[in-house]
Short mmCIF file of C-alpha atoms and ligand atoms in Angstrom, two decimals:
data_model
loop_
_atom_site.label_atom_id
_atom_site.label_comp_id
_atom_site.label_asym_id
_atom_site.label_seq_id
_atom_site.Cartn_x
_atom_site.Cartn_y
_atom_site.Cartn_z
CA MET A 1 146.26 29.74 228.32
CA ILE A 2 144.77 28.28 231.55
CA HIS A 3 146.75 25.43 233.24
CA ILE A 4 144.31 23.32 235.14
CA GLN A 5 147.12 21.79 237.24
CA SER A 6 147.79 25.23 238.90
CA LEU A 7 144.21 25.55 239.82
CA ILE A 8 144.19 22.14 241.72
CA ASP A 9 144.39 22.10 245.54
CA ASP A 10 146.83 19.41 246.81
CA ALA A 11 144.93 18.97 250.19
CA LYS A 12 141.78 17.95 248.12
CA CYS A 13 143.52 15.56 246.08
CA PHE A 14 144.77 13.62 249.05
CA ALA A 15 141.27 13.83 250.64
CA THR A 16 139.94 12.42 247.35
CA VAL A 17 142.28 9.54 247.66
CA ARG A 18 141.07 8.91 251.14
CA THR A 19 137.56 8.92 249.99
CA LEU A 20 138.27 6.55 247.27
CA ARG A 21 140.24 3.95 249.13
CA TRP A 22 138.79 4.30 252.40
CA PRO A 23 135.04 5.01 251.84
CA GLU A 24 134.34 3.89 255.50
CA GLY A 25 137.18 5.54 257.29
CA VAL A 26 140.95 4.91 257.17
CA SER A 27 141.80 1.34 257.75
CA CYS A 28 145.15 -0.33 257.87
CA PRO A 29 146.37 -1.67 254.50
CA HIS A 30 148.41 -4.49 256.43
CA CYS A 31 145.73 -5.83 258.79
CA ALA A 32 142.53 -3.88 257.84
CA SER A 33 142.13 -2.64 261.46
CA PHE A 34 140.13 0.60 261.86
CA ASP A 35 142.19 1.30 265.18
CA ILE A 36 144.32 4.01 263.62
CA THR A 37 146.06 7.07 264.91
CA ARG A 38 147.54 10.00 263.02
CA GLN A 39 151.12 10.40 263.06
CA GLY A 40 151.91 13.68 261.41
CA ARG A 41 152.61 14.60 257.81
CA ASP A 42 154.99 13.54 255.14
CA ASP A 43 158.28 15.38 255.05
CA THR A 44 158.08 16.49 251.47
CA GLN A 45 154.43 16.40 250.79
CA PRO A 46 152.55 18.39 253.71
CA GLU A 47 149.11 17.22 252.77
CA ARG A 48 150.05 13.38 252.73
CA GLN A 49 148.79 12.21 256.17
CA ARG A 50 150.70 9.40 258.00
CA TYR A 51 149.21 6.91 260.33
CA LEU A 52 150.09 4.37 262.84
CA CYS A 53 147.98 1.04 263.17
CA GLN A 54 147.12 0.45 266.82
CA SER A 55 146.57 -3.35 266.19
CA CYS A 56 149.61 -4.41 264.18
CA GLU A 57 151.76 -1.31 264.98
CA ARG A 58 152.76 -0.77 261.52
CA ARG A 59 152.97 2.67 259.76
CA PHE A 60 151.37 3.73 256.60
CA ASP A 61 150.07 6.86 254.84
CA ASP A 62 147.56 8.01 252.34
CA LEU A 63 149.44 6.70 249.42
CA THR A 64 150.70 3.22 250.85
CA ASP A 65 149.84 0.40 248.54
CA THR A 66 148.17 2.73 246.03
CA ILE A 67 149.41 3.13 242.39
CA PHE A 68 150.40 6.62 243.33
CA ALA A 69 153.03 5.71 245.79
CA GLY A 70 156.59 6.43 244.61
CA HIS A 71 155.47 7.53 241.31
CA HIS A 72 157.23 10.60 239.70
CA GLN A 73 154.02 12.27 238.81
CA PRO A 74 152.37 14.50 241.49
CA LEU A 75 148.99 13.22 242.89
CA ARG A 76 147.06 16.08 241.36
CA VAL A 77 148.12 14.92 237.76
CA TRP A 78 146.79 11.45 238.65
CA ILE A 79 143.49 12.95 240.11
CA LEU A 80 142.98 15.05 237.03
CA CYS A 81 143.64 12.11 234.65
CA LEU A 82 140.95 10.16 236.66
CA TYR A 83 138.55 13.18 236.16
CA PHE A 84 139.29 13.36 232.38
CA MET A 85 138.76 9.71 232.20
CA GLY A 86 135.43 10.31 233.57
CA LEU A 87 134.85 12.76 230.87
CA ASN A 88 135.74 10.04 228.20
CA LEU A 89 138.76 11.97 227.00
CA SER A 90 141.06 10.09 224.90
CA ASN A 91 144.59 9.25 225.94
CA HIS A 92 145.93 11.72 223.39
CA GLN A 93 143.53 14.54 224.75
CA ILE A 94 144.70 13.69 228.42
CA ALA A 95 148.22 13.89 227.41
CA GLN A 96 147.71 17.35 226.07
CA GLU A 97 145.80 18.63 228.85
CA LEU A 98 148.44 17.38 231.43
CA ASP A 99 151.64 17.97 229.46
CA LEU A 100 152.44 14.33 229.47
CA ASN A 101 153.77 12.23 226.65
CA LYS A 102 151.29 9.81 225.19
CA ASP A 103 153.12 6.70 226.58
CA ASP A 104 152.84 8.13 230.23
CA ALA A 105 149.28 9.05 229.86
CA GLN A 106 148.31 5.63 228.34
CA GLN A 107 150.11 3.82 231.19
CA MET A 108 148.39 6.05 233.73
CA THR A 109 144.94 5.55 232.41
CA ARG A 110 145.62 1.70 232.21
CA GLN A 111 146.63 1.72 235.84
CA LEU A 112 143.62 3.77 236.98
CA ARG A 113 141.35 1.45 235.24
CA GLN A 114 142.68 -1.42 237.49
CA GLY A 115 141.91 0.51 240.59
CA ILE A 116 143.98 2.82 242.70
CA VAL A 117 144.88 0.29 245.31
CA ARG A 118 147.48 -2.29 244.23
CA LYS A 119 146.11 -5.73 244.07
CA LYS A 120 149.34 -7.56 244.87
CA PRO A 121 151.82 -4.92 246.49
CA SER A 122 155.41 -5.79 246.21
CA PRO A 123 156.45 -5.79 249.74
CA THR A 124 158.96 -3.01 250.53
CA PHE A 125 159.59 -4.56 254.00
CA THR A 126 160.55 -8.10 252.91
CA ASP A 127 162.24 -8.94 256.30
CA GLU A 128 159.11 -8.15 258.30
CA VAL A 129 157.68 -11.52 259.69
CA GLU A 130 155.61 -10.00 262.55
CA CYS A 131 152.43 -10.07 260.53
CA ASP A 132 152.39 -13.94 260.74
CA GLU A 133 152.41 -13.76 264.54
CA VAL A 134 149.71 -11.05 264.66
CA TYR A 135 147.48 -13.10 262.27
CA ILE A 136 147.76 -16.21 264.76
CA VAL A 137 146.92 -14.19 267.72
CA ALA A 138 144.16 -12.62 265.86
CA GLY A 139 142.76 -15.98 264.92
CA HIS A 140 142.34 -16.91 268.69
CA LYS A 141 141.17 -13.71 269.83
CA GLY A 142 137.94 -13.93 271.72
CA LYS A 143 138.15 -17.91 271.47
CA PRO A 144 140.45 -18.80 274.43
CA ASP A 145 138.59 -22.22 274.35
CA ALA A 146 140.01 -23.07 270.97
CA VAL A 147 143.53 -22.62 272.23
CA VAL A 148 142.74 -24.70 275.45
CA LYS A 149 141.23 -27.50 273.38
CA LYS A 150 144.06 -27.54 271.07
CA GLY A 151 146.38 -28.62 273.78
CA GLY A 152 143.94 -30.73 275.66
CA THR A 153 142.40 -33.05 273.01
CA ALA A 154 143.12 -36.56 274.27
CA GLY A 155 144.69 -39.48 272.51
CA ALA A 156 146.01 -39.14 268.88
CA GLY A 157 143.81 -40.91 266.42
CA ALA A 158 141.14 -41.72 269.09
CA SER A 159 138.43 -40.26 266.92
CA ARG A 160 138.17 -39.48 263.17
CA GLY A 161 135.86 -36.63 264.00
CA ASN A 162 138.32 -34.89 266.07
CA VAL A 163 141.04 -35.17 263.53
CA ALA A 164 138.91 -33.80 260.95
CA ALA A 165 137.83 -30.74 263.10
CA ALA A 166 141.39 -30.02 264.26
CA PRO A 167 143.12 -28.62 261.07
CA SER A 168 142.80 -24.89 260.72
CA PRO A 169 143.53 -23.15 257.40
CA ARG A 170 145.50 -20.52 259.28
CA ARG A 171 148.79 -21.18 257.85
CA SER A 172 147.68 -20.67 254.21
CA PRO A 173 151.02 -19.20 252.59
CA ARG A 174 149.21 -16.90 250.32
CA SER A 175 146.88 -15.54 252.82
CA SER A 176 145.55 -12.06 251.88
CA GLY A 177 145.37 -10.93 255.66
ZN1 ZN B 1 147.37 -2.81 261.10
#
């Protein structure tokens, strides 16, 4: 009996994830910057690349904000599951091929169908508030005039036109930035 899992190369599985989630090159999951440097490999998964974002200075790795992060199944099981889905195998067949119970296989295929990147990641570092500051700075980047004008606008209520132009949607609480 041939076990497909033993034939799968972990390095290629991580490379596959990179290609799927970052088709145009690695970008920061926090601020979407492409200004990224590599920061070694994961301690327990040597093929899992770590990165540092030069823009927001936050760290992430290949699996940050994906459905694979923190999951008890190894990445190669997920990739094989994705492959079998492409072959239109049933959940039952996938479970058999990957030595999973049917509930696990069903849950994995359902998650994979929704995409490998989490739509609304539950924040692990809830105390981090730096992203707000970075976002505001980014809003003024390259537009120093806007900052100057904001403080220099004369006479409150002098003109309706100014009032209408002043508010910025920058403080949206559910910003996806
Ligand atoms: Zn960033």
